[in-house]
Amino acid sequence: MTDFAKTKSLFHLPEGVIYLDGNSLGPLPKSVPARLAATATDEWGEMLITGWNRAGWMEMPRKVGDRIARLIGAEPGSVVMGDTLSIKVYQALASALEMNPDRRVILSDTGNFPSDLYIADGLVRSLGRGYELRTVTPEDVEAAIDESVAVTLITEVDYRTGRKHDMKKLTAKAHAAGALTVWDLAHSAGALPVHLADCGADFAVGCTYKYLNSGPGGPAFIYVAPRHAEAARPALSGWLGHESPFAFDLDYRPGRGIERMRVGTPPILQLAALDAAMDVWDLTTMEEVRARSIELTEHFIARVEATCPSLTLASPRDPEGRGSQVSFRHPEGYAIMQALIARGVIGDFRAPDTLRFGFTPLYIGLEEVNGAVEILAEIMGKALWDRPEYKVKARVT
Ligand SMILES: *Cc1c(COP(=O)(O)O)cnc(C)c1O
């Protein structure tokens, strides 16, 4: 059994704050500042450029990738770190499209994160030649997978509502129709069990600054199923994905397996932070985190519905159908969230009317959930949100 008091003690959580936004930016693990300082001082400072060999910097994208692979049900050696998620979406999508050359359609849904859709749209424009991004509602995705689809680009858990797609079922349907799958795990990795290999997923991507607590700007990951790893052409063919970067050949030859999905120089300081942040996963299992997350979200929904009748649940009611976040709608959602933040309860707001709360059992328990609901109920009961300063939109919401 996981000792969640112990995992909580490993995070720096500011005094007086209930943090329900770990789905957007995870909090600081206490071990990270010392790890960053050591990487900077002992490695960069003392070893200078020899750190690439002596401190193992060059292997870090694969080593850390293997730690993430364990959380997402991926085969060892099938995940590599680097760049940001938007870039990894481009890379996976472009590679997958090339592997299905007789088809022209990328299928996605309107619940996807805009960056994924923008990237797909940009790629379609660059490719020309009849390529098309087809977007349907999340409920219609399954029916829309037909023999015109080259690749499905689907985010497993919806960033606004927490609605969760059935990865196994959709992957099977895509394969039966002759399509390849790219899964975005931004709101899945570290939030719920993922079984990429078991589902037969082709490509997957995700970020690490949400539920994996790597800090602002932490690197993304990309997964390529081992059966495709020697066939996929890395659309972003940078020198560190070359078979032999230090041969400095003029011609590009893809590296072996997942190595080819590397692009340029990896962010060593951010990888060091992520590596330290991953230690907490040695103390628990994804299944235990998921069970606890469901307990917390069920309790939160029940308490909010009992005390705040003007808020409307925007997330699926069935816990199996959602990720590790809960959203409520209200026309004054933005002001309500500002009133919450002013009182130390940090969630976030997604236009036009959604209040979003993330539940991360590593450092959130029933006590925090009850505390947050109490403050929310007071704000709603006394209309404390109705102040001009809570209605001024900030740049990041
Ligand atoms: C958070 C998120 C992103 C953000 O991409 P970055 O390149 O890391 O800024 C992209 N897609 C999804 C589905 C996300 O949830």
mmCIF file of N, CA, C and O in Angstrom, residues 126-198:
data_model
loop_
_atom_site.group_PDB
_atom_site.id
_atom_site.type_symbol
_atom_site.label_atom_id
_atom_site.label_comp_id
_atom_site.label_asym_id
_atom_site.label_seq_id
_atom_site.Cartn_x
_atom_site.Cartn_y
_atom_site.Cartn_z
ATOM 1 N N SER A 126 1.514 22.308 -45.222
ATOM 2 C CA SER A 126 2.854 22.101 -45.783
ATOM 3 C C SER A 126 2.848 20.949 -46.784
ATOM 4 O O SER A 126 3.522 21.009 -47.810
ATOM 5 N N LEU A 127 2.102 19.889 -46.446
ATOM 6 C CA LEU A 127 2.095 18.706 -47.318
ATOM 7 C C LEU A 127 1.313 18.951 -48.601
ATOM 8 O O LEU A 127 1.675 18.432 -49.660
ATOM 9 N N GLY A 128 0.217 19.741 -48.518
ATOM 10 C CA GLY A 128 -0.619 19.947 -49.702
ATOM 11 C C GLY A 128 -1.153 18.610 -50.215
ATOM 12 O O GLY A 128 -1.536 17.743 -49.423
ATOM 13 N N ARG A 129 -1.141 18.420 -51.499
ATOM 14 C CA ARG A 129 -1.462 17.137 -52.138
ATOM 15 C C ARG A 129 -2.719 16.458 -51.590
ATOM 16 O O ARG A 129 -2.777 15.239 -51.475
ATOM 17 N N GLY A 130 -3.702 17.247 -51.178
ATOM 18 C CA GLY A 130 -4.975 16.650 -50.763
ATOM 19 C C GLY A 130 -5.031 16.190 -49.318
ATOM 20 O O GLY A 130 -6.023 15.615 -48.883
ATOM 21 N N TYR A 131 -4.003 16.458 -48.550
ATOM 22 C CA TYR A 131 -4.070 16.096 -47.132
ATOM 23 C C TYR A 131 -5.145 16.937 -46.442
ATOM 24 O O TYR A 131 -5.397 18.077 -46.817
ATOM 25 N N GLU A 132 -5.752 16.344 -45.417
ATOM 26 C CA GLU A 132 -6.922 16.968 -44.806
ATOM 27 C C GLU A 132 -6.972 16.630 -43.318
ATOM 28 O O GLU A 132 -6.698 15.488 -42.922
ATOM 29 N N LEU A 133 -7.318 17.633 -42.505
ATOM 30 C CA LEU A 133 -7.590 17.397 -41.080
ATOM 31 C C LEU A 133 -9.101 17.342 -40.910
ATOM 32 O O LEU A 133 -9.792 18.325 -41.187
ATOM 33 N N ARG A 134 -9.599 16.185 -40.496
ATOM 34 C CA ARG A 134 -11.051 16.022 -40.308
ATOM 35 C C ARG A 134 -11.319 15.993 -38.803
ATOM 36 O O ARG A 134 -10.744 15.161 -38.084
ATOM 37 N N THR A 135 -12.179 16.901 -38.342
ATOM 38 C CA THR A 135 -12.429 17.014 -36.901
ATOM 39 C C THR A 135 -13.904 16.746 -36.616
ATOM 40 O O THR A 135 -14.761 17.406 -37.189
ATOM 41 N N VAL A 136 -14.172 15.793 -35.752
ATOM 42 C CA VAL A 136 -15.554 15.474 -35.377
ATOM 43 C C VAL A 136 -15.700 15.660 -33.869
ATOM 44 O O VAL A 136 -14.706 15.884 -33.171
ATOM 45 N N THR A 137 -16.913 15.570 -33.348
ATOM 46 C CA THR A 137 -17.075 15.681 -31.893
ATOM 47 C C THR A 137 -16.485 14.419 -31.241
ATOM 48 O O THR A 137 -16.417 13.360 -31.878
ATOM 49 N N PRO A 138 -16.078 14.532 -29.975
ATOM 50 C CA PRO A 138 -15.479 13.362 -29.310
ATOM 51 C C PRO A 138 -16.393 12.132 -29.361
ATOM 52 O O PRO A 138 -15.922 11.009 -29.534
ATOM 53 N N GLU A 139 -17.692 12.364 -29.255
ATOM 54 C CA GLU A 139 -18.635 11.248 -29.255
ATOM 55 C C GLU A 139 -18.686 10.550 -30.614
ATOM 56 O O GLU A 139 -19.078 9.389 -30.714
ATOM 57 N N ASP A 140 -18.304 11.280 -31.664
ATOM 58 C CA ASP A 140 -18.419 10.719 -33.020
ATOM 59 C C ASP A 140 -17.123 10.108 -33.541
ATOM 60 O O ASP A 140 -17.086 9.631 -34.679
ATOM 61 N N VAL A 141 -16.070 10.141 -32.735
ATOM 62 C CA VAL A 141 -14.767 9.668 -33.230
ATOM 63 C C VAL A 141 -14.844 8.217 -33.700
ATOM 64 O O VAL A 141 -14.400 7.876 -34.799
ATOM 65 N N GLU A 142 -15.430 7.382 -32.861
ATOM 66 C CA GLU A 142 -15.423 5.954 -33.188
ATOM 67 C C GLU A 142 -16.094 5.708 -34.544
ATOM 68 O O GLU A 142 -15.541 5.012 -35.401
ATOM 69 N N ALA A 143 -17.259 6.325 -34.732
ATOM 70 C CA ALA A 143 -18.000 6.111 -35.981
ATOM 71 C C ALA A 143 -17.273 6.711 -37.183
ATOM 72 O O ALA A 143 -17.450 6.256 -38.316
ATOM 73 N N ALA A 144 -16.445 7.737 -36.920
ATOM 74 C CA ALA A 144 -15.782 8.431 -38.031
ATOM 75 C C ALA A 144 -14.507 7.721 -38.505
ATOM 76 O O ALA A 144 -13.908 8.122 -39.498
ATOM 77 N N ILE A 145 -14.093 6.694 -37.784
ATOM 78 C CA ILE A 145 -12.896 5.949 -38.227
ATOM 79 C C ILE A 145 -13.320 5.029 -39.380
ATOM 80 O O ILE A 145 -14.023 4.040 -39.167
ATOM 81 N N ASP A 146 -12.934 5.415 -40.589
ATOM 82 C CA ASP A 146 -13.286 4.573 -41.739
ATOM 83 C C ASP A 146 -12.055 4.385 -42.627
ATOM 84 O O ASP A 146 -10.947 4.781 -42.246
ATOM 85 N N GLU A 147 -12.256 3.829 -43.783
ATOM 86 C CA GLU A 147 -11.105 3.444 -44.609
ATOM 87 C C GLU A 147 -10.473 4.602 -45.360
ATOM 88 O O GLU A 147 -9.527 4.402 -46.126
ATOM 89 N N SER A 148 -10.973 5.835 -45.107
ATOM 90 C CA SER A 148 -10.282 6.999 -45.679
ATOM 91 C C SER A 148 -9.226 7.541 -44.708
ATOM 92 O O SER A 148 -8.376 8.323 -45.087
ATOM 93 N N VAL A 149 -9.297 7.115 -43.457
ATOM 94 C CA VAL A 149 -8.435 7.709 -42.427
ATOM 95 C C VAL A 149 -7.023 7.116 -42.486
ATOM 96 O O VAL A 149 -6.845 5.898 -42.412
ATOM 97 N N ALA A 150 -6.039 8.003 -42.590
ATOM 98 C CA ALA A 150 -4.642 7.561 -42.554
ATOM 99 C C ALA A 150 -4.188 7.401 -41.109
ATOM 100 O O ALA A 150 -3.590 6.394 -40.735
ATOM 101 N N VAL A 151 -4.472 8.441 -40.296
ATOM 102 C CA VAL A 151 -3.968 8.475 -38.923
ATOM 103 C C VAL A 151 -5.024 9.111 -38.017
ATOM 104 O O VAL A 151 -5.617 10.130 -38.384
ATOM 105 N N THR A 152 -5.232 8.530 -36.843
ATOM 106 C CA THR A 152 -6.049 9.199 -35.833
ATOM 107 C C THR A 152 -5.111 9.957 -34.894
ATOM 108 O O THR A 152 -4.072 9.423 -34.494
ATOM 109 N N LEU A 153 -5.455 11.187 -34.592
ATOM 110 C CA LEU A 153 -4.679 12.015 -33.662
ATOM 111 C C LEU A 153 -5.614 12.361 -32.507
ATOM 112 O O LEU A 153 -6.428 13.267 -32.608
ATOM 113 N N ILE A 154 -5.495 11.585 -31.435
ATOM 114 C CA ILE A 154 -6.492 11.708 -30.367
ATOM 115 C C ILE A 154 -5.805 11.878 -29.016
ATOM 116 O O ILE A 154 -4.847 11.163 -28.696
ATOM 117 N N THR A 155 -6.292 12.857 -28.262
ATOM 118 C CA THR A 155 -5.815 13.043 -26.895
ATOM 119 C C THR A 155 -6.722 12.213 -25.989
ATOM 120 O O THR A 155 -7.947 12.371 -26.023
ATOM 121 N N GLU A 156 -6.105 11.320 -25.208
ATOM 122 C CA GLU A 156 -6.913 10.359 -24.457
ATOM 123 C C GLU A 156 -7.855 11.053 -23.476
ATOM 124 O O GLU A 156 -9.020 10.704 -23.374
ATOM 125 N N VAL A 157 -7.327 12.051 -22.740
ATOM 126 C CA VAL A 157 -8.159 12.735 -21.742
ATOM 127 C C VAL A 157 -8.328 14.202 -22.161
ATOM 128 O O VAL A 157 -7.338 14.899 -22.385
ATOM 129 N N ASP A 158 -9.569 14.628 -22.261
ATOM 130 C CA ASP A 158 -9.923 15.973 -22.704
ATOM 131 C C ASP A 158 -9.464 17.013 -21.668
ATOM 132 O O ASP A 158 -9.802 16.902 -20.495
ATOM 133 N N TYR A 159 -8.705 18.007 -22.123
ATOM 134 C CA TYR A 159 -8.140 18.990 -21.188
ATOM 135 C C TYR A 159 -9.206 19.833 -20.504
ATOM 136 O O TYR A 159 -8.978 20.352 -19.419
ATOM 137 N N ARG A 160 -10.371 19.982 -21.143
ATOM 138 C CA ARG A 160 -11.398 20.830 -20.520
ATOM 139 C C ARG A 160 -12.294 20.049 -19.569
ATOM 140 O O ARG A 160 -12.554 20.474 -18.458
ATOM 141 N N THR A 161 -12.782 18.900 -20.035
ATOM 142 C CA THR A 161 -13.799 18.193 -19.252
ATOM 143 C C THR A 161 -13.261 16.964 -18.521
ATOM 144 O O THR A 161 -13.950 16.425 -17.662
ATOM 145 N N GLY A 162 -12.097 16.506 -18.906
ATOM 146 C CA GLY A 162 -11.579 15.269 -18.305
ATOM 147 C C GLY A 162 -12.153 14.013 -18.939
ATOM 148 O O GLY A 162 -11.814 12.902 -18.518
ATOM 149 N N ARG A 163 -13.033 14.161 -19.964
ATOM 150 C CA ARG A 163 -13.589 12.975 -20.613
ATOM 151 C C ARG A 163 -12.483 12.105 -21.201
ATOM 152 O O ARG A 163 -11.560 12.602 -21.807
ATOM 153 N N LYS A 164 -12.614 10.807 -20.996
ATOM 154 C CA LYS A 164 -11.542 9.896 -21.389
ATOM 155 C C LYS A 164 -12.012 8.998 -22.533
ATOM 156 O O LYS A 164 -13.077 8.386 -22.455
ATOM 157 N N HIS A 165 -11.171 8.921 -23.572
ATOM 158 C CA HIS A 165 -11.456 8.005 -24.675
ATOM 159 C C HIS A 165 -11.032 6.586 -24.297
ATOM 160 O O HIS A 165 -10.158 6.396 -23.450
ATOM 161 N N ASP A 166 -11.632 5.605 -24.964
ATOM 162 C CA ASP A 166 -11.262 4.205 -24.759
ATOM 163 C C ASP A 166 -10.134 3.867 -25.738
ATOM 164 O O ASP A 166 -10.376 3.586 -26.915
ATOM 165 N N MET A 167 -8.899 3.905 -25.228
ATOM 166 C CA MET A 167 -7.743 3.742 -26.105
ATOM 167 C C MET A 167 -7.733 2.381 -26.802
ATOM 168 O O MET A 167 -7.436 2.268 -27.989
ATOM 169 N N LYS A 168 -8.068 1.359 -26.054
ATOM 170 C CA LYS A 168 -7.984 0.010 -26.614
ATOM 171 C C LYS A 168 -8.989 -0.157 -27.759
ATOM 172 O O LYS A 168 -8.648 -0.652 -28.839
ATOM 173 N N LYS A 169 -10.203 0.292 -27.476
ATOM 174 C CA LYS A 169 -11.271 0.127 -28.473
ATOM 175 C C LYS A 169 -10.993 0.952 -29.735
ATOM 176 O O LYS A 169 -11.119 0.450 -30.859
ATOM 177 N N LEU A 170 -10.592 2.206 -29.550
ATOM 178 C CA LEU A 170 -10.366 3.066 -30.716
ATOM 179 C C LEU A 170 -9.153 2.611 -31.522
ATOM 180 O O LEU A 170 -9.141 2.699 -32.752
ATOM 181 N N THR A 171 -8.125 2.122 -30.813
ATOM 182 C CA THR A 171 -6.942 1.636 -31.536
ATOM 183 C C THR A 171 -7.314 0.409 -32.371
ATOM 184 O O THR A 171 -6.919 0.293 -33.539
ATOM 185 N N ALA A 172 -8.096 -0.487 -31.784
ATOM 186 C CA ALA A 172 -8.514 -1.688 -32.521
ATOM 187 C C ALA A 172 -9.343 -1.295 -33.738
ATOM 188 O O ALA A 172 -9.161 -1.834 -34.842
ATOM 189 N N LYS A 173 -10.230 -0.322 -33.551
ATOM 190 C CA LYS A 173 -11.085 0.109 -34.670
ATOM 191 C C LYS A 173 -10.232 0.736 -35.775
ATOM 192 O O LYS A 173 -10.425 0.483 -36.963
ATOM 193 N N ALA A 174 -9.260 1.566 -35.358
ATOM 194 C CA ALA A 174 -8.381 2.212 -36.343
ATOM 195 C C ALA A 174 -7.602 1.146 -37.117
ATOM 196 O O ALA A 174 -7.534 1.202 -38.355
ATOM 197 N N HIS A 175 -7.071 0.179 -36.427
ATOM 198 C CA HIS A 175 -6.281 -0.845 -37.116
ATOM 199 C C HIS A 175 -7.154 -1.666 -38.065
ATOM 200 O O HIS A 175 -6.732 -2.000 -39.176
ATOM 201 N N ALA A 176 -8.370 -1.963 -37.621
ATOM 202 C CA ALA A 176 -9.277 -2.736 -38.490
ATOM 203 C C ALA A 176 -9.577 -1.969 -39.769
ATOM 204 O O ALA A 176 -9.783 -2.561 -40.837
ATOM 205 N N ALA A 177 -9.579 -0.622 -39.661
ATOM 206 C CA ALA A 177 -9.860 0.205 -40.841
ATOM 207 C C ALA A 177 -8.585 0.539 -41.617
ATOM 208 O O ALA A 177 -8.627 1.291 -42.590
ATOM 209 N N GLY A 178 -7.448 0.033 -41.159
ATOM 210 C CA GLY A 178 -6.192 0.288 -41.867
ATOM 211 C C GLY A 178 -5.557 1.627 -41.526
ATOM 212 O O GLY A 178 -4.721 2.125 -42.285
ATOM 213 N N ALA A 179 -5.946 2.218 -40.378
ATOM 214 C CA ALA A 179 -5.370 3.508 -39.968
ATOM 215 C C ALA A 179 -4.334 3.291 -38.871
ATOM 216 O O ALA A 179 -4.364 2.277 -38.164
ATOM 217 N N LEU A 180 -3.431 4.261 -38.742
ATOM 218 C CA LEU A 180 -2.468 4.257 -37.637
ATOM 219 C C LEU A 180 -2.953 5.225 -36.560
ATOM 220 O O LEU A 180 -3.774 6.110 -36.828
ATOM 221 N N THR A 181 -2.405 5.048 -35.339
ATOM 222 C CA THR A 181 -2.875 5.880 -34.228
ATOM 223 C C THR A 181 -1.723 6.699 -33.632
ATOM 224 O O THR A 181 -0.627 6.180 -33.432
ATOM 225 N N VAL A 182 -2.011 7.966 -33.355
ATOM 226 C CA VAL A 182 -1.121 8.803 -32.543
ATOM 227 C C VAL A 182 -1.925 9.199 -31.309
ATOM 228 O O VAL A 182 -2.950 9.872 -31.427
ATOM 229 N N TRP A 183 -1.469 8.783 -30.155
ATOM 230 C CA TRP A 183 -2.171 9.110 -28.902
ATOM 231 C C TRP A 183 -1.422 10.205 -28.163
ATOM 232 O O TRP A 183 -0.211 10.103 -27.953
ATOM 233 N N ASP A 184 -2.152 11.245 -27.734
ATOM 234 C CA ASP A 184 -1.564 12.286 -26.901
ATOM 235 C C ASP A 184 -1.914 11.975 -25.444
ATOM 236 O O ASP A 184 -3.098 11.887 -25.087
ATOM 237 N N LEU A 185 -0.871 11.812 -24.634
ATOM 238 C CA LEU A 185 -1.047 11.394 -23.232
ATOM 239 C C LEU A 185 -0.803 12.542 -22.257
ATOM 240 O O LEU A 185 -0.465 12.312 -21.092
ATOM 241 N N ALA A 186 -0.974 13.792 -22.720
ATOM 242 C CA ALA A 186 -0.676 14.953 -21.869
ATOM 243 C C ALA A 186 -1.387 14.871 -20.514
ATOM 244 O O ALA A 186 -0.808 15.204 -19.486
ATOM 245 N N HIS A 187 -2.643 14.424 -20.528
ATOM 246 C CA HIS A 187 -3.415 14.366 -19.285
ATOM 247 C C HIS A 187 -3.591 12.934 -18.793
ATOM 248 O O HIS A 187 -4.481 12.649 -17.997
ATOM 249 N N SER A 188 -2.735 12.043 -19.288
ATOM 250 C CA SER A 188 -2.797 10.636 -18.887
ATOM 251 C C SER A 188 -1.542 10.197 -18.146
ATOM 252 O O SER A 188 -1.628 9.515 -17.124
ATOM 253 N N ALA A 189 -0.378 10.579 -18.660
ATOM 254 C CA ALA A 189 0.886 10.110 -18.080
ATOM 255 C C ALA A 189 1.014 10.633 -16.648
ATOM 256 O O ALA A 189 1.035 11.842 -16.419
ATOM 257 N N GLY A 190 1.060 9.737 -15.687
ATOM 258 C CA GLY A 190 1.132 10.119 -14.281
ATOM 259 C C GLY A 190 -0.238 10.358 -13.662
ATOM 260 O O GLY A 190 -0.349 10.628 -12.474
ATOM 261 N N ALA A 191 -1.295 10.257 -14.467
ATOM 262 C CA ALA A 191 -2.651 10.496 -13.957
ATOM 263 C C ALA A 191 -3.435 9.199 -13.844
ATOM 264 O O ALA A 191 -4.255 9.044 -12.944
ATOM 265 N N LEU A 192 -3.208 8.278 -14.764
ATOM 266 C CA LEU A 192 -3.968 7.025 -14.768
ATOM 267 C C LEU A 192 -3.151 5.958 -15.488
ATOM 268 O O LEU A 192 -2.243 6.283 -16.252
ATOM 269 N N PRO A 193 -3.490 4.685 -15.261
ATOM 270 C CA PRO A 193 -2.725 3.633 -15.955
ATOM 271 C C PRO A 193 -2.950 3.733 -17.461
ATOM 272 O O PRO A 193 -4.065 3.951 -17.918
ATOM 273 N N VAL A 194 -1.865 3.624 -18.205
ATOM 274 C CA VAL A 194 -1.928 3.600 -19.673
ATOM 275 C C VAL A 194 -1.224 2.317 -20.096
ATOM 276 O O VAL A 194 -0.210 1.934 -19.503
ATOM 277 N N HIS A 195 -1.765 1.664 -21.108
ATOM 278 C CA HIS A 195 -1.193 0.381 -21.554
ATOM 279 C C HIS A 195 -0.922 0.446 -23.050
ATOM 280 O O HIS A 195 -1.615 -0.184 -23.839
ATOM 281 N N LEU A 196 0.084 1.216 -23.426
ATOM 282 C CA LEU A 196 0.341 1.432 -24.855
ATOM 283 C C LEU A 196 0.590 0.122 -25.592
ATOM 284 O O LEU A 196 -0.003 -0.124 -26.645
ATOM 285 N N ALA A 197 1.481 -0.709 -25.046
ATOM 286 C CA ALA A 197 1.831 -1.943 -25.751
ATOM 287 C C ALA A 197 0.620 -2.861 -25.832
ATOM 288 O O ALA A 197 0.310 -3.409 -26.888
ATOM 289 N N ASP A 198 -0.087 -2.976 -24.725
ATOM 290 C CA ASP A 198 -1.246 -3.853 -24.671
ATOM 291 C C ASP A 198 -2.346 -3.397 -25.635
ATOM 292 O O ASP A 198 -3.059 -4.208 -26.229
#
